[in-house]
mmCIF file of C-alpha atoms in Angstrom:
data_model
loop_
_atom_site.group_PDB
_atom_site.id
_atom_site.type_symbol
_atom_site.label_atom_id
_atom_site.label_comp_id
_atom_site.label_asym_id
_atom_site.label_seq_id
_atom_site.Cartn_x
_atom_site.Cartn_y
_atom_site.Cartn_z
ATOM 1 C CA MET A 1 0.000 0.000 0.000
ATOM 2 C CA MET A 2 1.368 3.407 -0.930
ATOM 3 C CA ALA A 3 1.501 6.143 1.662
ATOM 4 C CA LEU A 4 -0.092 9.523 1.196
ATOM 5 C CA SER A 5 2.251 12.436 0.724
ATOM 6 C CA ASP A 6 2.783 14.765 3.660
ATOM 7 C CA SER A 7 2.913 17.709 1.264
ATOM 8 C CA THR A 8 0.004 19.861 0.141
ATOM 9 C CA THR A 9 -2.010 19.361 -3.015
ATOM 10 C CA ARG A 10 0.246 19.594 -6.068
ATOM 11 C CA VAL A 11 -0.326 20.639 -9.669
ATOM 12 C CA MET A 12 0.123 18.308 -12.631
ATOM 13 C CA ALA A 13 -0.183 19.619 -16.197
ATOM 14 C CA THR A 14 -1.012 17.800 -19.416
ATOM 15 C CA LEU A 15 1.556 18.480 -22.133
ATOM 16 C CA THR A 16 1.405 17.464 -25.788
ATOM 17 C CA PRO A 17 4.409 16.390 -27.885
ATOM 18 C CA ASP A 18 4.651 19.783 -29.587
ATOM 19 C CA ARG A 19 4.529 21.682 -26.279
ATOM 20 C CA CYS A 20 6.766 19.408 -24.246
ATOM 21 C CA THR A 21 10.065 21.149 -24.905
ATOM 22 C CA PRO A 22 12.744 21.665 -22.241
ATOM 23 C CA ALA A 23 12.074 25.413 -22.310
ATOM 24 C CA MET A 24 8.327 24.942 -21.755
ATOM 25 C CA VAL A 25 8.826 22.338 -19.047
ATOM 26 C CA GLU A 26 11.213 24.693 -17.231
ATOM 27 C CA ARG A 27 8.761 27.592 -17.434
ATOM 28 C CA MET A 28 5.942 25.414 -16.127
ATOM 29 C CA ARG A 29 8.128 23.951 -13.368
ATOM 30 C CA ASP A 30 9.127 27.432 -12.261
ATOM 31 C CA ALA A 31 5.426 28.382 -12.100
ATOM 32 C CA GLY A 32 4.789 25.497 -9.682
ATOM 33 C CA MET A 33 4.121 22.434 -11.838
ATOM 34 C CA ARG A 34 5.275 19.285 -10.060
ATOM 35 C CA GLY A 35 3.972 16.635 -12.451
ATOM 36 C CA VAL A 36 3.350 16.084 -16.158
ATOM 37 C CA ARG A 37 0.610 13.949 -17.678
ATOM 38 C CA ILE A 38 1.244 12.320 -21.051
ATOM 39 C CA ASN A 39 -1.876 11.160 -22.878
ATOM 40 C CA SER A 40 -0.953 7.954 -24.685
ATOM 41 C CA ALA A 41 -3.852 8.492 -27.110
ATOM 42 C CA HIS A 42 -1.923 11.364 -28.677
ATOM 43 C CA THR A 43 1.670 10.092 -28.745
ATOM 44 C CA THR A 44 3.820 7.694 -30.729
ATOM 45 C CA PRO A 45 6.517 5.556 -29.083
ATOM 46 C CA ASP A 46 9.178 7.965 -30.349
ATOM 47 C CA SER A 47 7.392 11.124 -29.196
ATOM 48 C CA PHE A 48 6.659 9.474 -25.833
ATOM 49 C CA ARG A 49 10.336 8.669 -25.265
ATOM 50 C CA ARG A 50 11.383 12.161 -26.296
ATOM 51 C CA MET A 51 8.861 13.782 -23.953
ATOM 52 C CA VAL A 52 10.056 11.740 -20.991
ATOM 53 C CA SER A 53 13.697 12.510 -21.768
ATOM 54 C CA ASP A 54 13.016 16.235 -22.129
ATOM 55 C CA ILE A 55 11.058 16.385 -18.860
ATOM 56 C CA ARG A 56 13.794 14.589 -16.943
ATOM 57 C CA SER A 57 16.517 16.720 -18.505
ATOM 58 C CA VAL A 58 14.874 19.736 -16.856
ATOM 59 C CA ASP A 59 14.120 18.178 -13.473
ATOM 60 C CA PRO A 60 14.254 14.457 -12.600
ATOM 61 C CA ALA A 61 11.969 15.147 -9.626
ATOM 62 C CA ILE A 62 8.998 16.000 -11.872
ATOM 63 C CA VAL A 63 6.434 13.206 -11.530
ATOM 64 C CA ILE A 64 5.390 11.716 -14.887
ATOM 65 C CA LEU A 65 1.987 10.115 -15.403
ATOM 66 C CA VAL A 66 0.813 8.313 -18.525
ATOM 67 C CA ASP A 67 -2.796 7.310 -18.969
ATOM 68 C CA THR A 68 -3.883 4.369 -21.043
ATOM 69 C CA LYS A 69 -6.847 4.378 -23.414
ATOM 70 C CA GLY A 70 -8.659 1.585 -21.587
ATOM 71 C CA ALA A 71 -12.084 0.311 -22.625
ATOM 72 C CA GLU A 72 -12.936 3.524 -24.389
ATOM 73 C CA VAL A 73 -15.151 4.481 -27.301
ATOM 74 C CA ARG A 74 -13.758 7.199 -29.557
ATOM 75 C CA THR A 75 -14.423 8.476 -33.025
ATOM 76 C CA ASN A 76 -11.851 7.476 -35.625
ATOM 77 C CA ALA A 77 -9.317 10.075 -36.686
ATOM 78 C CA PHE A 78 -10.038 12.375 -39.584
ATOM 79 C CA ALA A 79 -7.854 12.287 -42.674
ATOM 80 C CA PRO A 80 -5.694 14.284 -42.272
ATOM 81 C CA ALA A 81 -5.598 13.669 -38.527
ATOM 82 C CA ASP A 82 -5.342 17.387 -37.671
ATOM 83 C CA LEU A 83 -8.573 18.223 -39.513
ATOM 84 C CA GLU A 84 -11.248 19.932 -37.425
ATOM 85 C CA MET A 85 -14.863 20.433 -38.400
ATOM 86 C CA LYS A 86 -17.646 22.658 -37.138
ATOM 87 C CA LEU A 87 -20.879 20.937 -36.184
ATOM 88 C CA SER A 88 -23.716 23.468 -36.219
ATOM 89 C CA PRO A 89 -27.012 22.933 -34.361
ATOM 90 C CA GLY A 90 -29.607 21.396 -36.646
ATOM 91 C CA SER A 91 -27.095 19.879 -39.037
ATOM 92 C CA VAL A 92 -27.128 16.134 -39.743
ATOM 93 C CA ILE A 93 -24.279 13.636 -39.525
ATOM 94 C CA ASP A 94 -24.035 9.850 -39.747
ATOM 95 C CA ILE A 95 -22.301 7.782 -37.075
ATOM 96 C CA ARG A 96 -21.286 4.304 -38.185
ATOM 97 C CA GLU A 97 -19.354 1.278 -37.034
ATOM 98 C CA GLY A 98 -16.181 0.768 -39.055
ATOM 99 C CA SER A 99 -12.446 1.282 -39.374
ATOM 100 C CA GLU A 100 -12.620 4.030 -42.010
ATOM 101 C CA ALA A 101 -11.332 7.544 -41.336
ATOM 102 C CA SER A 102 -14.012 9.949 -40.160
ATOM 103 C CA SER A 103 -15.154 12.646 -42.574
ATOM 104 C CA PRO A 104 -17.267 15.823 -42.389
ATOM 105 C CA ASP A 105 -20.452 13.840 -43.105
ATOM 106 C CA THR A 106 -19.700 10.539 -41.328
ATOM 107 C CA LEU A 107 -18.077 9.734 -37.993
ATOM 108 C CA TYR A 108 -16.757 6.184 -37.758
ATOM 109 C CA ILE A 109 -16.139 4.209 -34.565
ATOM 110 C CA SER A 110 -13.983 1.089 -34.781
ATOM 111 C CA VAL A 111 -15.543 -0.818 -31.887
ATOM 112 C CA PRO A 112 -17.131 -4.184 -32.770
ATOM 113 C CA ALA A 113 -20.932 -4.196 -32.349
ATOM 114 C CA ILE A 114 -21.048 -0.468 -31.547
ATOM 115 C CA GLY A 115 -23.563 -0.054 -34.380
ATOM 116 C CA GLN A 116 -26.149 -1.975 -32.384
ATOM 117 C CA SER A 117 -25.563 0.200 -29.326
ATOM 118 C CA LEU A 118 -25.858 3.334 -31.450
ATOM 119 C CA ARG A 119 -29.242 2.172 -32.763
ATOM 120 C CA GLN A 120 -30.458 1.779 -29.169
ATOM 121 C CA SER A 121 -29.375 5.262 -28.181
ATOM 122 C CA ARG A 122 -31.308 8.503 -28.380
ATOM 123 C CA ARG A 123 -28.577 10.810 -27.062
ATOM 124 C CA ILE A 124 -24.986 10.672 -28.245
ATOM 125 C CA LEU A 125 -22.411 12.739 -26.373
ATOM 126 C CA ILE A 126 -19.064 13.509 -27.997
ATOM 127 C CA ASP A 127 -15.894 15.065 -26.554
ATOM 128 C CA ASP A 128 -16.891 14.809 -22.878
ATOM 129 C CA GLY A 129 -20.406 15.959 -23.748
ATOM 130 C CA VAL A 130 -19.348 19.237 -25.365
ATOM 131 C CA ILE A 131 -21.178 18.093 -28.508
ATOM 132 C CA GLU A 132 -24.616 16.478 -28.189
ATOM 133 C CA LEU A 133 -26.396 14.621 -30.978
ATOM 134 C CA GLU A 134 -29.899 13.162 -31.189
ATOM 135 C CA ALA A 135 -30.414 9.960 -33.152
ATOM 136 C CA THR A 136 -33.105 10.466 -35.802
ATOM 137 C CA ALA A 137 -32.968 7.350 -37.996
ATOM 138 C CA PRO A 138 -31.330 3.917 -37.802
ATOM 139 C CA LEU A 139 -28.721 2.849 -40.337
ATOM 140 C CA PRO A 140 -27.573 -0.739 -40.941
ATOM 141 C CA ASP A 141 -24.330 -0.033 -39.096
ATOM 142 C CA GLY A 142 -25.236 2.969 -36.970
ATOM 143 C CA VAL A 143 -27.534 5.987 -36.916
ATOM 144 C CA ARG A 144 -28.226 9.281 -38.585
ATOM 145 C CA ALA A 145 -28.172 12.045 -36.018
ATOM 146 C CA ARG A 146 -29.109 15.704 -35.644
ATOM 147 C CA VAL A 147 -26.758 18.097 -33.898
ATOM 148 C CA VAL A 148 -28.384 19.465 -30.729
ATOM 149 C CA HIS A 149 -25.377 21.246 -29.246
ATOM 150 C CA GLY A 150 -22.611 21.886 -31.738
ATOM 151 C CA GLY A 151 -18.960 22.752 -31.551
ATOM 152 C CA ILE A 152 -15.566 22.226 -33.143
ATOM 153 C CA LEU A 153 -14.831 18.525 -33.505
ATOM 154 C CA GLY A 154 -11.316 17.139 -33.838
ATOM 155 C CA SER A 155 -9.987 13.616 -34.313
ATOM 156 C CA ARG A 156 -10.443 10.764 -31.869
ATOM 157 C CA LYS A 157 -12.946 12.268 -29.454
ATOM 158 C CA THR A 158 -14.759 10.299 -26.754
ATOM 159 C CA VAL A 159 -18.261 8.991 -27.398
ATOM 160 C CA ALA A 160 -20.827 8.252 -24.677
ATOM 161 C CA LEU A 161 -24.296 6.743 -25.042
ATOM 162 C CA PRO A 162 -26.156 7.561 -21.800
ATOM 163 C CA GLY A 163 -28.388 4.753 -20.602
ATOM 164 C CA VAL A 164 -27.229 2.303 -23.268
ATOM 165 C CA GLU A 165 -25.158 -0.770 -22.527
ATOM 166 C CA LEU A 166 -21.988 -0.811 -24.593
ATOM 167 C CA PRO A 167 -20.681 -3.989 -26.229
ATOM 168 C CA PRO A 168 -18.160 -5.965 -24.150
ATOM 169 C CA LEU A 169 -14.816 -4.185 -24.224
ATOM 170 C CA PRO A 170 -11.452 -5.607 -23.128
ATOM 171 C CA ALA A 171 -9.989 -4.286 -19.879
ATOM 172 C CA VAL A 172 -6.589 -3.925 -21.561
ATOM 173 C CA THR A 173 -6.300 -3.272 -25.295
ATOM 174 C CA ALA A 174 -3.324 -3.794 -27.591
ATOM 175 C CA ALA A 175 -2.711 -0.036 -27.461
ATOM 176 C CA ASP A 176 -2.759 -0.212 -23.658
ATOM 177 C CA ARG A 177 -0.153 -2.967 -23.682
ATOM 178 C CA GLU A 178 2.110 -0.841 -25.849
ATOM 179 C CA ALA A 179 1.685 2.179 -23.567
ATOM 180 C CA ILE A 180 2.303 0.082 -20.444
ATOM 181 C CA ALA A 181 5.433 -1.474 -21.958
ATOM 182 C CA LEU A 182 6.757 2.005 -22.768
ATOM 183 C CA ALA A 183 5.946 3.188 -19.250
ATOM 184 C CA VAL A 184 7.899 0.269 -17.801
ATOM 185 C CA GLU A 185 10.798 0.863 -20.212
ATOM 186 C CA MET A 186 11.001 4.568 -19.322
ATOM 187 C CA LYS A 187 10.356 3.993 -15.607
ATOM 188 C CA ILE A 188 7.340 6.260 -15.461
ATOM 189 C CA ASP A 189 6.070 7.198 -12.001
ATOM 190 C CA ILE A 190 2.298 6.665 -12.464
ATOM 191 C CA ILE A 191 0.075 4.767 -14.873
ATOM 192 C CA ALA A 192 -3.581 5.857 -14.810
ATOM 193 C CA HIS A 193 -5.807 3.223 -16.403
ATOM 194 C CA SER A 194 -8.848 4.625 -18.186
ATOM 195 C CA PHE A 195 -12.469 3.480 -18.012
ATOM 196 C CA VAL A 196 -11.954 1.117 -15.095
ATOM 197 C CA ARG A 197 -15.145 -0.772 -14.330
ATOM 198 C CA THR A 198 -14.121 -3.313 -11.694
ATOM 199 C CA ALA A 199 -11.128 -4.261 -9.553
ATOM 200 C CA ALA A 200 -10.371 -6.966 -12.128
ATOM 201 C CA ASP A 201 -9.590 -4.231 -14.667
ATOM 202 C CA VAL A 202 -6.963 -2.846 -12.292
ATOM 203 C CA GLU A 203 -5.473 -6.271 -11.698
ATOM 204 C CA ALA A 204 -5.296 -6.886 -15.452
ATOM 205 C CA VAL A 205 -2.909 -3.931 -15.707
ATOM 206 C CA ARG A 206 -1.024 -4.919 -12.561
ATOM 207 C CA THR A 207 -0.032 -8.231 -14.134
ATOM 208 C CA LEU A 208 1.795 -6.330 -16.890
ATOM 209 C CA LEU A 209 3.953 -4.234 -14.582
ATOM 210 C CA ASP A 210 6.499 -6.964 -13.800
ATOM 211 C CA ASP A 211 6.765 -5.821 -10.155
ATOM 212 C CA VAL A 212 8.334 -2.515 -11.233
ATOM 213 C CA ASP A 213 7.981 0.509 -8.987
ATOM 214 C CA ILE A 214 5.135 2.230 -10.849
ATOM 215 C CA GLN A 215 2.026 3.486 -9.068
ATOM 216 C CA LEU A 216 -1.216 2.304 -10.655
ATOM 217 C CA TYR A 217 -4.151 4.703 -10.509
ATOM 218 C CA ALA A 218 -7.708 3.791 -11.504
ATOM 219 C CA LYS A 219 -9.551 6.490 -13.438
ATOM 220 C CA ILE A 220 -13.065 6.869 -12.084
ATOM 221 C CA GLU A 221 -15.179 7.912 -15.062
ATOM 222 C CA THR A 222 -17.966 5.352 -15.397
ATOM 223 C CA ARG A 223 -21.122 4.582 -13.455
ATOM 224 C CA MET A 224 -19.902 1.000 -13.066
ATOM 225 C CA ALA A 225 -16.720 2.224 -11.372
ATOM 226 C CA LEU A 226 -18.783 4.148 -8.830
ATOM 227 C CA ASP A 227 -20.823 1.010 -8.186
ATOM 228 C CA ASN A 228 -17.605 -0.956 -7.520
ATOM 229 C CA LEU A 229 -15.650 1.799 -5.815
ATOM 230 C CA GLU A 230 -14.436 0.061 -2.656
ATOM 231 C CA PRO A 231 -12.949 -3.015 -4.406
ATOM 232 C CA ILE A 232 -11.323 -0.713 -6.966
ATOM 233 C CA ILE A 233 -9.771 1.378 -4.180
ATOM 234 C CA ALA A 234 -8.413 -1.789 -2.587
ATOM 235 C CA ALA A 235 -6.841 -2.918 -5.888
ATOM 236 C CA ALA A 236 -5.348 0.424 -6.987
ATOM 237 C CA ASP A 237 -2.536 2.576 -5.600
ATOM 238 C CA GLY A 238 -4.562 5.729 -6.177
ATOM 239 C CA LEU A 239 -7.626 7.140 -7.911
ATOM 240 C CA LEU A 240 -8.149 9.772 -10.591
ATOM 241 C CA VAL A 241 -11.572 11.415 -10.693
ATOM 242 C CA ALA A 242 -11.919 12.062 -14.435
ATOM 243 C CA ARG A 243 -14.905 14.371 -14.436
ATOM 244 C CA GLY A 244 -15.123 14.750 -18.219
ATOM 245 C CA ASP A 245 -16.222 11.249 -19.116
ATOM 246 C CA LEU A 246 -17.837 10.808 -15.707
ATOM 247 C CA GLY A 247 -20.172 13.676 -16.601
ATOM 248 C CA THR A 248 -21.381 11.775 -19.652
ATOM 249 C CA ASN A 249 -22.178 8.694 -17.574
ATOM 250 C CA ILE A 250 -23.939 10.270 -14.592
ATOM 251 C CA SER A 251 -25.906 13.451 -14.049
ATOM 252 C CA LEU A 252 -23.749 16.570 -13.981
ATOM 253 C CA ALA A 253 -25.450 17.462 -10.701
ATOM 254 C CA ALA A 254 -24.145 14.210 -9.202
ATOM 255 C CA ILE A 255 -20.470 14.869 -9.943
ATOM 256 C CA PRO A 256 -19.665 16.852 -6.746
ATOM 257 C CA GLU A 257 -21.102 14.094 -4.551
ATOM 258 C CA ALA A 258 -19.224 11.436 -6.530
ATOM 259 C CA GLN A 259 -15.966 13.354 -6.179
ATOM 260 C CA TYR A 260 -16.559 13.777 -2.450
ATOM 261 C CA ARG A 261 -17.344 10.080 -1.990
ATOM 262 C CA VAL A 262 -14.244 9.001 -3.914
ATOM 263 C CA ALA A 263 -12.096 11.353 -1.846
ATOM 264 C CA GLN A 264 -13.601 10.208 1.450
ATOM 265 C CA LEU A 265 -13.294 6.479 0.775
ATOM 266 C CA ALA A 266 -9.787 6.868 -0.627
ATOM 267 C CA TRP A 267 -8.666 8.899 2.388
ATOM 268 C CA ASN A 268 -10.035 6.260 4.732
ATOM 269 C CA ALA A 269 -8.039 3.666 2.778
ATOM 270 C CA ARG A 270 -4.939 5.918 2.815
ATOM 271 C CA LYS A 271 -4.883 6.082 -0.969
ATOM 272 C CA PRO A 272 -4.186 9.321 -2.906
ATOM 273 C CA VAL A 273 -6.729 11.028 -5.159
ATOM 274 C CA MET A 274 -6.236 13.166 -8.245
ATOM 275 C CA VAL A 275 -8.972 15.488 -9.578
ATOM 276 C CA SER A 276 -9.106 16.445 -13.260
ATOM 277 C CA THR A 277 -11.073 18.052 -16.087
ATOM 278 C CA GLN A 278 -12.298 21.627 -16.565
ATOM 279 C CA ILE A 279 -10.569 22.840 -13.415
ATOM 280 C CA LEU A 280 -9.556 26.111 -15.086
ATOM 281 C CA ASN A 281 -11.505 25.580 -18.294
ATOM 282 C CA SER A 282 -12.077 29.277 -18.995
ATOM 283 C CA MET A 283 -8.313 29.824 -19.049
ATOM 284 C CA GLU A 284 -7.993 27.932 -22.299
ATOM 285 C CA SER A 285 -8.741 31.317 -23.847
ATOM 286 C CA ALA A 286 -8.698 33.846 -20.975
ATOM 287 C CA PRO A 287 -5.745 34.934 -18.808
ATOM 288 C CA THR A 288 -7.740 34.827 -15.566
ATOM 289 C CA PRO A 289 -10.062 32.183 -14.064
ATOM 290 C CA THR A 290 -13.656 32.431 -12.989
ATOM 291 C CA ARG A 291 -14.531 32.696 -9.312
ATOM 292 C CA ALA A 292 -16.216 29.291 -9.525
ATOM 293 C CA GLU A 293 -13.015 27.705 -10.848
ATOM 294 C CA MET A 294 -11.017 29.042 -7.910
ATOM 295 C CA SER A 295 -13.645 27.596 -5.572
ATOM 296 C CA ASP A 296 -13.326 24.256 -7.366
ATOM 297 C CA VAL A 297 -9.593 24.134 -6.685
ATOM 298 C CA ALA A 298 -10.162 25.042 -3.047
ATOM 299 C CA LEU A 299 -12.738 22.262 -2.694
ATOM 300 C CA ALA A 300 -10.226 19.721 -4.012
ATOM 301 C CA VAL A 301 -7.739 20.938 -1.405
ATOM 302 C CA MET A 302 -10.389 20.580 1.305
ATOM 303 C CA GLU A 303 -11.002 17.021 0.112
ATOM 304 C CA ARG A 304 -7.268 16.310 0.507
ATOM 305 C CA ALA A 305 -6.624 15.718 -3.195
ATOM 306 C CA GLU A 306 -2.992 14.768 -3.729
ATOM 307 C CA TRP A 307 -2.992 16.281 -7.222
ATOM 308 C CA ILE A 308 -4.906 18.792 -9.328
ATOM 309 C CA LEU A 309 -4.566 17.693 -12.960
ATOM 310 C CA LEU A 310 -4.877 20.394 -15.603
ATOM 311 C CA CYS A 311 -5.938 19.027 -19.002
ATOM 312 C CA GLY A 312 -6.938 21.153 -21.998
ATOM 313 C CA GLU A 313 -5.869 24.286 -20.127
ATOM 314 C CA THR A 314 -2.214 23.349 -20.555
ATOM 315 C CA ALA A 315 -2.428 20.900 -23.472
ATOM 316 C CA ARG A 316 -3.881 23.392 -25.941
ATOM 317 C CA GLY A 317 -4.845 26.548 -24.041
ATOM 318 C CA LEU A 318 -3.369 29.984 -24.599
ATOM 319 C CA TRP A 319 -2.162 30.466 -21.012
ATOM 320 C CA PRO A 320 -0.540 27.203 -19.795
ATOM 321 C CA ARG A 321 2.033 28.769 -17.476
ATOM 322 C CA GLU A 322 -0.543 31.150 -16.011
ATOM 323 C CA CYS A 323 -2.891 28.217 -15.357
ATOM 324 C CA VAL A 324 -0.246 26.500 -13.245
ATOM 325 C CA ALA A 325 0.498 29.698 -11.335
ATOM 326 C CA VAL A 326 -3.207 30.353 -10.674
ATOM 327 C CA ALA A 327 -3.808 26.795 -9.469
ATOM 328 C CA CYS A 328 -0.804 26.983 -7.150
ATOM 329 C CA GLU A 329 -2.007 30.297 -5.745
ATOM 330 C CA ALA A 330 -5.459 28.867 -5.067
ATOM 331 C CA ILE A 331 -3.949 25.824 -3.361
ATOM 332 C CA GLU A 332 -1.635 27.924 -1.224
ATOM 333 C CA ASN A 333 -4.482 30.173 -0.124
ATOM 334 C CA ALA A 334 -6.772 27.258 0.706
ATOM 335 C CA LYS A 335 -4.478 24.799 2.407
ATOM 336 C CA ASP A 336 -3.994 26.570 5.732
ATOM 337 C CA ARG A 337 -7.302 28.406 5.977
ATOM 338 C CA MET A 338 -9.969 25.788 5.426
ATOM 339 C CA PRO A 339 -10.913 22.698 7.425
ATOM 340 C CA TYR A 340 -10.727 19.377 5.681
ATOM 341 C CA VAL A 341 -14.136 17.996 4.789
ATOM 342 C CA VAL A 342 -13.165 14.330 4.537
ATOM 343 C CA GLY A 343 -12.031 11.938 7.181
#
């Protein structure tokens, strides 16, 4: 069992291959960043190795986390992969099962039997629910859908079908095995396994770690994970409350209670908790946060979160260094002034 840190809540930032340069890592470290998350869904083996080497060349003490893809459902990449498209409310798009590249009129998902699940669904949430579609007509391998809430859609975005049972998905995919092998090779500090449903999913990853000294976190982002929370806590070294996908699987109003319950049970088990997604979402485009975002950081401190994980704010936002500095300021202000609410 791993021990909780005696230090205060720390800030981890998501960096992409193009942003993870020694100069950027140094700037972020100097602003207070103490960990870097690498999303294996957006790296190649070569870019992964380079990122790790560049981070460690700046400061070997920076904690490095890599998250696996897990039993996820994502749209296929566009061709070219960096293509983005605007989905406007009222427009129509097809969603189909298949391995083809997605296009402006058809999104493909390469998950076996996903077409049947799509035909059972009325609501389809894409990119952590930023984009919402309504199924209007069945297709042999999927559905035709109307855009309810639009947005800019890029490659390989998450897909959720609220209230619909997904086809059986493996706990560890071939892509996961590759990411785990790279993590072992590069002696990464933390692996966070995505879309954990049961303790068995955690153990399936554990068997691939060859007794190396890597912490294994379970990402809590499904209703099934919440239903199996205590066995998952017992099997994992720590938990990551991934509020993006979690918010497509449970009511948005239920997320604060879920986060609180995860934090409370994990603290009782002496396991660390990380909180992520939309922490400083407005700072993707603005240099200052909202008042609500500062309160969100303070709440995570009160819940004894070991880490605050910044995602899009630092991966693609305009103010990555400022996001780290703001989060650190909020943590520093909260840590000595507020009573803990878990225990």
